[in-house]
PDB file of C-alpha atoms in Angstrom:
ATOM      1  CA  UNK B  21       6.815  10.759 -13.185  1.00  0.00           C
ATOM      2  CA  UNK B  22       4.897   7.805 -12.668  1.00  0.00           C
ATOM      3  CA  UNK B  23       4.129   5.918  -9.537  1.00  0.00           C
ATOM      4  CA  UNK B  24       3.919   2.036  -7.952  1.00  0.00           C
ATOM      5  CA  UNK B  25       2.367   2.472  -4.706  1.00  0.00           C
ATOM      6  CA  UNK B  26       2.371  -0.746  -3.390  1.00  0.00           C
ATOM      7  CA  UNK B  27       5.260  -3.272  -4.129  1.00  0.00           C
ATOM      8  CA  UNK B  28       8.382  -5.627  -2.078  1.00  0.00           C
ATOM      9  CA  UNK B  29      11.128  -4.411  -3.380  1.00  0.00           C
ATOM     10  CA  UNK B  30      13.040  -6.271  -0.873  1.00  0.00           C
ATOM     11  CA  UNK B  31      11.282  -9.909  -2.233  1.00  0.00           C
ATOM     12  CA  UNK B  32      12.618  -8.945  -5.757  1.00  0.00           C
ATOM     13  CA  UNK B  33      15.358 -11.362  -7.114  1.00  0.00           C
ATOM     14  CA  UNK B  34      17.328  -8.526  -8.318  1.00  0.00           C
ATOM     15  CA  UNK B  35      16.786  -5.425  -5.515  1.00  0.00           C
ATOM     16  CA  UNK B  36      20.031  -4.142  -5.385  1.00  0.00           C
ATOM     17  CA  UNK B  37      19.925  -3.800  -9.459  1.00  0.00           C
ATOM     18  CA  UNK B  38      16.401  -2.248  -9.093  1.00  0.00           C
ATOM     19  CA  UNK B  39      17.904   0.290  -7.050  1.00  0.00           C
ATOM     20  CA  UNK B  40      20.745   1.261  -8.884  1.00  0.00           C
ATOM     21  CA  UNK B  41      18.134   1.668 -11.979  1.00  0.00           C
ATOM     22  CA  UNK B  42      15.756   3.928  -9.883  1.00  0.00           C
ATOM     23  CA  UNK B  43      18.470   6.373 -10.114  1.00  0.00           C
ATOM     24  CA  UNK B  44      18.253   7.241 -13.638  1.00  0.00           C
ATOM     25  CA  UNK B  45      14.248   6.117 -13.471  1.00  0.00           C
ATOM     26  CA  UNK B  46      11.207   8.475 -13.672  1.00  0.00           C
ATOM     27  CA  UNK B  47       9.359   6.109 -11.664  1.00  0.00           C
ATOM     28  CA  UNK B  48       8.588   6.454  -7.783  1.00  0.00           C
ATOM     29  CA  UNK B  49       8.252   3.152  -5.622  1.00  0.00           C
ATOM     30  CA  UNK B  50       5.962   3.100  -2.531  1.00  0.00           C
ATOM     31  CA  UNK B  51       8.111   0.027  -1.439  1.00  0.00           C
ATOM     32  CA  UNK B  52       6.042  -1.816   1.697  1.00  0.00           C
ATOM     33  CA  UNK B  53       7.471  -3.434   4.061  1.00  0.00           C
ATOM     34  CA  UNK B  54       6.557  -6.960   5.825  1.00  0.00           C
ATOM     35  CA  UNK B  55       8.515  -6.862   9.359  1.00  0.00           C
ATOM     36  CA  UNK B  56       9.714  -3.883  11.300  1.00  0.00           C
ATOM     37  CA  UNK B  57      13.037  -5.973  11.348  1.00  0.00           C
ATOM     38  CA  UNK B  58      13.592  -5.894   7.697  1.00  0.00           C
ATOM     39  CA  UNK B  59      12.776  -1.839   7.525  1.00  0.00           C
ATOM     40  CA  UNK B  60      16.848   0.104   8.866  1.00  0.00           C
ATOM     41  CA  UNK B  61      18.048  -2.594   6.113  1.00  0.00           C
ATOM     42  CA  UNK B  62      15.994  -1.376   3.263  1.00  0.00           C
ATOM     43  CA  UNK B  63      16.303   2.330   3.798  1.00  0.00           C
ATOM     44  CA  UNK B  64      19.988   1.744   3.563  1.00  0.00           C
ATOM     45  CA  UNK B  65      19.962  -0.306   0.730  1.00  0.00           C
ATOM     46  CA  UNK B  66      17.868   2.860  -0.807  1.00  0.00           C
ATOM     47  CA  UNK B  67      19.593   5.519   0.993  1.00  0.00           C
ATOM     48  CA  UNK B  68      20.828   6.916  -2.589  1.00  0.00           C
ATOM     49  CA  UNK B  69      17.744   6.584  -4.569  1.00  0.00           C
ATOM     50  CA  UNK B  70      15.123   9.144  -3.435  1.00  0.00           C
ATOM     51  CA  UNK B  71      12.262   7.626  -5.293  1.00  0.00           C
ATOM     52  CA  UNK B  72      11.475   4.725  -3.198  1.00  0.00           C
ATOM     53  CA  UNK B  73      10.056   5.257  -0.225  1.00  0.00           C
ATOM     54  CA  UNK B  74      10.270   2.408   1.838  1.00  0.00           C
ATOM     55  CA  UNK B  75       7.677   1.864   4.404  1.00  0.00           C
ATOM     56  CA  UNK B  76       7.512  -0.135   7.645  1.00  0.00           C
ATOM     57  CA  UNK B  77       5.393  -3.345   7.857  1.00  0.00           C
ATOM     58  CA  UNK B  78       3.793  -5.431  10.279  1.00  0.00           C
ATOM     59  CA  UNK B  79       2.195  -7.600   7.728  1.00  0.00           C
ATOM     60  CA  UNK B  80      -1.175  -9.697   9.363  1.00  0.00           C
ATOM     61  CA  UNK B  81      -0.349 -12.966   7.709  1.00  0.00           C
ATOM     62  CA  UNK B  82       3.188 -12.783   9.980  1.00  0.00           C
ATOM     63  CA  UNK B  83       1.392 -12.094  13.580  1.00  0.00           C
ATOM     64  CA  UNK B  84       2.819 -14.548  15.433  1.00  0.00           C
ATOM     65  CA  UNK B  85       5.595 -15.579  13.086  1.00  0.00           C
ATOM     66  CA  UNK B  86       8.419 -14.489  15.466  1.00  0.00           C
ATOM     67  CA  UNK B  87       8.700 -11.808  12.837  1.00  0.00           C
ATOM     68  CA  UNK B  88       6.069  -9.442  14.327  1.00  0.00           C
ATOM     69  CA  UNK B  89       8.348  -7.861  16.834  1.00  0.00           C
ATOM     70  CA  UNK B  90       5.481  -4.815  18.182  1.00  0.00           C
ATOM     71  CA  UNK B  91       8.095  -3.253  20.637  1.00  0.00           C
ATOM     72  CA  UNK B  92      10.731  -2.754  17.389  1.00  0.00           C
ATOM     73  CA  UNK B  93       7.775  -1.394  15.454  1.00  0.00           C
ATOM     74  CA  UNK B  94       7.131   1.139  17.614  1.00  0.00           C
ATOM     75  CA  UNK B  95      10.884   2.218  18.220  1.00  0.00           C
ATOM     76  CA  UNK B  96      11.465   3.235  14.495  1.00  0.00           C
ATOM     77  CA  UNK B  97       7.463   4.525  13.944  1.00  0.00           C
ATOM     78  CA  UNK B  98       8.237   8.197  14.575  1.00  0.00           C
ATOM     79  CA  UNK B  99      10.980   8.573  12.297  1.00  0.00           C
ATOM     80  CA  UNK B 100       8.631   5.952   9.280  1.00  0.00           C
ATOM     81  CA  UNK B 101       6.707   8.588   7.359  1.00  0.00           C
ATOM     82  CA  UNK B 102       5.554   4.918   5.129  1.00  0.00           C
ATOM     83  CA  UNK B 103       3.692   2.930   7.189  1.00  0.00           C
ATOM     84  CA  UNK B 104       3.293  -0.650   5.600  1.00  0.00           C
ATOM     85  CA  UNK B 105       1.751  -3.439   4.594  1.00  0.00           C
ATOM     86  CA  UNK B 106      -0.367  -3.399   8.075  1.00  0.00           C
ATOM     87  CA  UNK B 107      -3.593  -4.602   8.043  1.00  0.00           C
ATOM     88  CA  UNK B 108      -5.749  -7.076   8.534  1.00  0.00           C
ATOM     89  CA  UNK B 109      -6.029 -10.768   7.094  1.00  0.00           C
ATOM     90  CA  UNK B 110      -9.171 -13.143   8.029  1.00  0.00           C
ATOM     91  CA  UNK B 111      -8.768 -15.657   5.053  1.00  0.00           C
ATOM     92  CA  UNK B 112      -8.613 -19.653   6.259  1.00  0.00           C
ATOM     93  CA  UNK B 113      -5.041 -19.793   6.898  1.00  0.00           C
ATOM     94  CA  UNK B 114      -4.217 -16.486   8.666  1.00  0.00           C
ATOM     95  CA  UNK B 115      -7.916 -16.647  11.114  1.00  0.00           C
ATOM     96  CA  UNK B 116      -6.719 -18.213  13.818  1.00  0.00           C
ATOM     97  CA  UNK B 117      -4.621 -15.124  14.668  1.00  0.00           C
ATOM     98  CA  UNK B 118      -7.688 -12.875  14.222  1.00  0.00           C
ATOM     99  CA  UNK B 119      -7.709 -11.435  17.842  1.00  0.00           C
ATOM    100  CA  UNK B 120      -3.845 -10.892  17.713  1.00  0.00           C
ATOM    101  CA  UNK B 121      -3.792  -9.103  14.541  1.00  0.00           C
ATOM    102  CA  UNK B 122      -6.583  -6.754  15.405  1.00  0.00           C
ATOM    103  CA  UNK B 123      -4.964  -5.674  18.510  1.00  0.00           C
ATOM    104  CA  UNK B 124      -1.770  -5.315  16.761  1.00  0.00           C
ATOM    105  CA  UNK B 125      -3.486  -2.978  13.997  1.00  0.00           C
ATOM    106  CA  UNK B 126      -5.671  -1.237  16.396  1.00  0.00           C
ATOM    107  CA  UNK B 127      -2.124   0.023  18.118  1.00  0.00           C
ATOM    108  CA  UNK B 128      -0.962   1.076  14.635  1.00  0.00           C
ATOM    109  CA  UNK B 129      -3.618   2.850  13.778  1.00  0.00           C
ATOM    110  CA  UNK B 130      -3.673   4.889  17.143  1.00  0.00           C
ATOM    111  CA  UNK B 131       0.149   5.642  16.780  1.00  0.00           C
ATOM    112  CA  UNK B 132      -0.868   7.098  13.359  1.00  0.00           C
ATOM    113  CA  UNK B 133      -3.341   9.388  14.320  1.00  0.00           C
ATOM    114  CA  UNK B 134      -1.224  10.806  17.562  1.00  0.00           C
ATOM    115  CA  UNK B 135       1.330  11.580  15.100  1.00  0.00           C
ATOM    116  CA  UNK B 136      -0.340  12.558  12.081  1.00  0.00           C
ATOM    117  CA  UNK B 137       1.795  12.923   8.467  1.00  0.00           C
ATOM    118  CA  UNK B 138       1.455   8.896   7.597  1.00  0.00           C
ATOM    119  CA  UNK B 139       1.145   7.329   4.577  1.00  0.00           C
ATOM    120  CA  UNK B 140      -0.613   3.706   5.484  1.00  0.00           C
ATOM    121  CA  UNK B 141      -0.754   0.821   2.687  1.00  0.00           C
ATOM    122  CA  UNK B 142      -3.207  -1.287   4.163  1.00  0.00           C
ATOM    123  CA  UNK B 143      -4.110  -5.159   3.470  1.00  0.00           C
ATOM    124  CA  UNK B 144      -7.775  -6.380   4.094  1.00  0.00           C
ATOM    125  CA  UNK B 145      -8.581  -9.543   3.005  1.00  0.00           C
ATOM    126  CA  UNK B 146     -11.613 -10.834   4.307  1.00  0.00           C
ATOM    127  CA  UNK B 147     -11.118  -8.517   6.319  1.00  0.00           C
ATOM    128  CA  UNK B 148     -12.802  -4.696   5.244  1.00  0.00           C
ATOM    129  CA  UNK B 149     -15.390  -4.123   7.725  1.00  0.00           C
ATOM    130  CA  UNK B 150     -12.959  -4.567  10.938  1.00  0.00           C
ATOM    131  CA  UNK B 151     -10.696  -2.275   8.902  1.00  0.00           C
ATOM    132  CA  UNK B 152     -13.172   0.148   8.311  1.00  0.00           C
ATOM    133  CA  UNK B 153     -14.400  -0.080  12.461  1.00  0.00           C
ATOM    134  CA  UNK B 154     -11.018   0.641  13.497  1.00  0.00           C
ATOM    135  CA  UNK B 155     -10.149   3.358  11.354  1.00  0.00           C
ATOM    136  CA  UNK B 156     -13.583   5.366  11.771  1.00  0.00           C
ATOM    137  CA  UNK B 157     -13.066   4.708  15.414  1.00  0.00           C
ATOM    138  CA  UNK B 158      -9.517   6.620  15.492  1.00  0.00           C
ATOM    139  CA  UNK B 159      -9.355   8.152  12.373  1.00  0.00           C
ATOM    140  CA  UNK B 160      -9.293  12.098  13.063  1.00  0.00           C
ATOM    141  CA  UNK B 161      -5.770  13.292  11.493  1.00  0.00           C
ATOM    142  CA  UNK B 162      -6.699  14.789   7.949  1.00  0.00           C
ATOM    143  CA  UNK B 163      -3.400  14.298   7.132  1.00  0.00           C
ATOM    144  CA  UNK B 164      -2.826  10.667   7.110  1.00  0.00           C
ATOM    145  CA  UNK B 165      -3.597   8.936   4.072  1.00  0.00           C
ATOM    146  CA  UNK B 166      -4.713   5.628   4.440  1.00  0.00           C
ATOM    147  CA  UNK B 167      -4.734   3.564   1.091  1.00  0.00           C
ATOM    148  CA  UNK B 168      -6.302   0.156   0.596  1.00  0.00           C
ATOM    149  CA  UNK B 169      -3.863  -2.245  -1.403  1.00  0.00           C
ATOM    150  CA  UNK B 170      -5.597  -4.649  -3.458  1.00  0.00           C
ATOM    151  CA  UNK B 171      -9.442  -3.886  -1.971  1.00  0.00           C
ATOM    152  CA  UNK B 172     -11.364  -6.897  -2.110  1.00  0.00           C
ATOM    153  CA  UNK B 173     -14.366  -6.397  -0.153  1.00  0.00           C
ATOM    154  CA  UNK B 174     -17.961  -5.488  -0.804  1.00  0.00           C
ATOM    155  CA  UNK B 175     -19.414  -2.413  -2.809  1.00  0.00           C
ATOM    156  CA  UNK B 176     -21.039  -1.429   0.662  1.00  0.00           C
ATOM    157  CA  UNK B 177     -17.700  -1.353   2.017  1.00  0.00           C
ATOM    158  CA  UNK B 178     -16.233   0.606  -0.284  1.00  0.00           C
ATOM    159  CA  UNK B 179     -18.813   3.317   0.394  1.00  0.00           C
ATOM    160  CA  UNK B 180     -17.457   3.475   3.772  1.00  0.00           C
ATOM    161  CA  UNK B 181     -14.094   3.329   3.026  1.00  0.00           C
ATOM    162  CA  UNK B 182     -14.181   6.785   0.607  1.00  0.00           C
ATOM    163  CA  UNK B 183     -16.425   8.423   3.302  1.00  0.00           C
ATOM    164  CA  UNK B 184     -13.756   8.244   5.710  1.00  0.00           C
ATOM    165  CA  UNK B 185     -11.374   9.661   2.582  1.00  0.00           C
ATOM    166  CA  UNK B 186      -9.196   6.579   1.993  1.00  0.00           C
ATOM    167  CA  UNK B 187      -7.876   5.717  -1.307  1.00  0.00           C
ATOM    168  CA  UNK B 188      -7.272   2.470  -3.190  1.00  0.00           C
ATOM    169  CA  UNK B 189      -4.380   1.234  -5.487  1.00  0.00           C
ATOM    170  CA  UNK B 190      -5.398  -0.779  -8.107  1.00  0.00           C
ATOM    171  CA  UNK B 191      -3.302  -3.995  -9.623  1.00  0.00           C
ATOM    172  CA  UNK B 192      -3.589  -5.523 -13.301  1.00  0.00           C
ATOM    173  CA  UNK B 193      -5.391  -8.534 -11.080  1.00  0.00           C
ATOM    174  CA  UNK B 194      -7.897  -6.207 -10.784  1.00  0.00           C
ATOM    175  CA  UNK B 195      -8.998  -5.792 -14.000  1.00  0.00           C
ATOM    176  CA  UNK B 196      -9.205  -9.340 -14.334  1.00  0.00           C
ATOM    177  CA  UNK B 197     -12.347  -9.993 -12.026  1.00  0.00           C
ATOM    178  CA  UNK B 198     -15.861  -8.661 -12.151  1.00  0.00           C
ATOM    179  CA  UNK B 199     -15.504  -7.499  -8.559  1.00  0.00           C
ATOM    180  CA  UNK B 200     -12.113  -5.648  -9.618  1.00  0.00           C
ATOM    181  CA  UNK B 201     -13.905  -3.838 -11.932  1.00  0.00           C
ATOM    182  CA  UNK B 202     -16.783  -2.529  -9.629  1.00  0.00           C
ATOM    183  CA  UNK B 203     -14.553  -0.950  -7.100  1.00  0.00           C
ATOM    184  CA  UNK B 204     -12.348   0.725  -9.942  1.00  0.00           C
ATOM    185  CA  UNK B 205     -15.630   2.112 -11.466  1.00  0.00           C
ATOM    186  CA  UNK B 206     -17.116   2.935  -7.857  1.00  0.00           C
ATOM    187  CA  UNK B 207     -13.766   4.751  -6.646  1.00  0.00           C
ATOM    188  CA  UNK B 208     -14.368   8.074  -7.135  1.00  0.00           C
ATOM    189  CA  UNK B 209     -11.112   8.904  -9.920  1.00  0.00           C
ATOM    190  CA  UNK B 210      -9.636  11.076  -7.566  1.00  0.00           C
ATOM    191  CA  UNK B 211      -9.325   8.253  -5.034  1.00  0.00           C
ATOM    192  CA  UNK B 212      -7.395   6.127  -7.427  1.00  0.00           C
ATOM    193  CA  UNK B 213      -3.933   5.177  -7.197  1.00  0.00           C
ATOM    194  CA  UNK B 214      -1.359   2.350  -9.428  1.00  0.00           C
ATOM    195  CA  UNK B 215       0.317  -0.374  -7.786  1.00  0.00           C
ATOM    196  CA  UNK B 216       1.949  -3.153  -9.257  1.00  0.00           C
ATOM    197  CA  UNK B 217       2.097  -5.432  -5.924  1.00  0.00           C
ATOM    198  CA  UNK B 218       5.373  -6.985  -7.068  1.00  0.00           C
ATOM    199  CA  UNK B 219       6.504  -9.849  -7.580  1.00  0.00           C
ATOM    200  CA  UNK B 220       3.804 -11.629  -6.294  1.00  0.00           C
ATOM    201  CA  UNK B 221       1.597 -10.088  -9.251  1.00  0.00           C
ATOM    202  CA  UNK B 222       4.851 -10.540 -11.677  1.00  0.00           C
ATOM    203  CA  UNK B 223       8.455 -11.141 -11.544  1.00  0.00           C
ATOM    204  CA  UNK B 224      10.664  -8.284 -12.231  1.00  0.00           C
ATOM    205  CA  UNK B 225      13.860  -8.387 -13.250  1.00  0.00           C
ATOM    206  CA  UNK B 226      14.452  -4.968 -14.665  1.00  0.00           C
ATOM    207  CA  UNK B 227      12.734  -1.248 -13.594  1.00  0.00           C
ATOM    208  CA  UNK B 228      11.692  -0.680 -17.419  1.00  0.00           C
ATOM    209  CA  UNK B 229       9.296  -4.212 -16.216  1.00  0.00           C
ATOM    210  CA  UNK B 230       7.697  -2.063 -13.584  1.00  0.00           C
ATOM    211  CA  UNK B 231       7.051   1.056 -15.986  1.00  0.00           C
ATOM    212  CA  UNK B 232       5.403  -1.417 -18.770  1.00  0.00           C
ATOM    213  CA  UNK B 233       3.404  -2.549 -16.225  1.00  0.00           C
ATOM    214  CA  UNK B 234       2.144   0.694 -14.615  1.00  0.00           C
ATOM    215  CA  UNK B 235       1.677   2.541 -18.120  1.00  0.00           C
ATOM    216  CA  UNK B 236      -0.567  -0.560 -19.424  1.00  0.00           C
ATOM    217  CA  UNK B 237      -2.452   0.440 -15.674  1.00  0.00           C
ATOM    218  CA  UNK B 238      -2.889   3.559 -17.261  1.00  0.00           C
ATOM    219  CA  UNK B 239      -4.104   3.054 -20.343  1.00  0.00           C
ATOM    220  CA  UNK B 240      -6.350   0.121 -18.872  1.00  0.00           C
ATOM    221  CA  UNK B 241      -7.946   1.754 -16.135  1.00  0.00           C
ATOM    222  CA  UNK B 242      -8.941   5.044 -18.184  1.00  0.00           C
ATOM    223  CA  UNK B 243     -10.869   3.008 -20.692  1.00  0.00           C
ATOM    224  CA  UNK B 244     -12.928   1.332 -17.946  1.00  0.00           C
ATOM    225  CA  UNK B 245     -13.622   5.295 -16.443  1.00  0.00           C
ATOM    226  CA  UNK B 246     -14.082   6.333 -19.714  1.00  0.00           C
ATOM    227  CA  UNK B 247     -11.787   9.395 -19.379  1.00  0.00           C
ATOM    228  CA  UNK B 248      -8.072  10.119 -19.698  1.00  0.00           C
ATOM    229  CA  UNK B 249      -6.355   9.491 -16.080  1.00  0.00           C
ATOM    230  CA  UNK B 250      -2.938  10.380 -16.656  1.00  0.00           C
ATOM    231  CA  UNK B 251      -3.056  13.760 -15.211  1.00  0.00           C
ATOM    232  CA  UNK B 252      -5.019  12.711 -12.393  1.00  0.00           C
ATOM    233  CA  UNK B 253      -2.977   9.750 -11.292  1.00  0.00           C
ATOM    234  CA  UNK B 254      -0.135  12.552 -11.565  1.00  0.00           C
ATOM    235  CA  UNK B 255      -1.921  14.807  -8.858  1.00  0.00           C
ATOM    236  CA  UNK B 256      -3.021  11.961  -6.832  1.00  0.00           C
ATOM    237  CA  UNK B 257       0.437  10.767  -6.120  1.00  0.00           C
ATOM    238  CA  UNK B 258       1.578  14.137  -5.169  1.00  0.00           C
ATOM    239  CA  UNK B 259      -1.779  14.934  -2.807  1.00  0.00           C
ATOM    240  CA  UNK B 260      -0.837  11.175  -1.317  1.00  0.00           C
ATOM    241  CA  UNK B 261       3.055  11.334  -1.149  1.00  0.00           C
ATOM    242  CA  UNK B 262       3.764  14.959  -1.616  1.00  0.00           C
ATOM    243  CA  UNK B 263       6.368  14.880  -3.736  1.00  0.00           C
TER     244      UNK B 263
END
């Protein structure tokens, strides 16, 4: 079994062939969501395939889209054991909503620690340390796992994100950038997690795209740690999703 744990399944050209591939696949999705009002329509388009887990979003770049309904979110949270993308985004285009979003996480991450048993893909562009406040102020469930898709931030930040036991997926952009390669040789191995973050990383068109992809992550990622990762990525996924 191998593992995407962060990609839009629903923004894929062909989803409903996807699905129908999964079912014969020995790959699990982690399929994140954008809007709460998109999430009862994906978990019955994957109702028959029991390796996607589709999570419910309230992605920051749609606060205030007409899309980010809070009171919907809330109605369908206790019954969403995948939580995301949530987060936080403070690039140029998305600032202006700053205050909104971070009220709008804040309540997400309280709902996740009075229930406990979440698994939270979180985005954080320019955006780490107010991520990092808000989850050491509420974090106290052991058994939430918080992962940070795509971590951009500082070295510094990334110290405080694995003291408070998050975990990070890492994309092929990753490996591309000199700061991509700092955080995957900083994350401790057992922190690590693959994601493809399709298709804004690649179109897909096929599952066998989305295996390629996530083996090359394997092979990549243990040369730059210097150490076979196969079997760990194996136990990570099943300490993260329990599966």
């Amino acid at each position: 079994m191998i593992y995407d744990a962060h990609c839009h399944l629903d923004l894929m050209d062909n989803m409903s062939g996807i699905i129908t591939e999964m079912q014969n696949s020995d790959i699990s999705l982690f399929a994140v969501g954008t809007t709460p009002k998109a999430y009862d329509r994906e978990v019955q388009f994957c109702r028959n395939a029991p390796h996607i887990k589709v999570g419910l979003g309230m992605h920051p770049q749609l606060i205030s889209s007409g899309y980010d309904d809070m009171r919907l979110f809330k109605a369908l949270f206790e019954r969403s054991h995948y939580i995301g993308e949530v987060g936080l985004d403070f690039s140029k285009e998305y600032i202006q909503t700053k205050e909104i979003q971070i009220h709008a996480f804040r309540d997400i991450v309280k709902l996740c620690e009075q229930c406990g048993e979440k698994v939270v893909s979180v985005h954080s562009l320019k955006s780490a340390n107010t991520v990092i406040e808000i989850l050491r102020e509420y974090k106290t469930q052991r058994s939430n796992k918080y992962i940070f898709h795509w971590f951009t931030g500082t070295i510094p930040q990334l110290e405080k994100a694995i003291e408070l036991g998050c975990y990070f997926s890492i994309n092929s952009s990753m490996l591309k950038t000199k700061s991509g390669l700092e955080v995957i040789n900083a994350v401790p191995v057992e922190r690590i997690l693959l994601e493809t973050d399709a298709p804004f990383t690649f179109k897909v068109q096929h599952i066998e795209e989305i295996e390629k992809e996530l083996r090359r992550l394997v092979l990549k990622i243990s040369e730059i740690v210097k150490m076979d990762m196969t079997d760990v990525f194996y136990e990570n996924f099943r300490e993260v999703f329990r599966y």
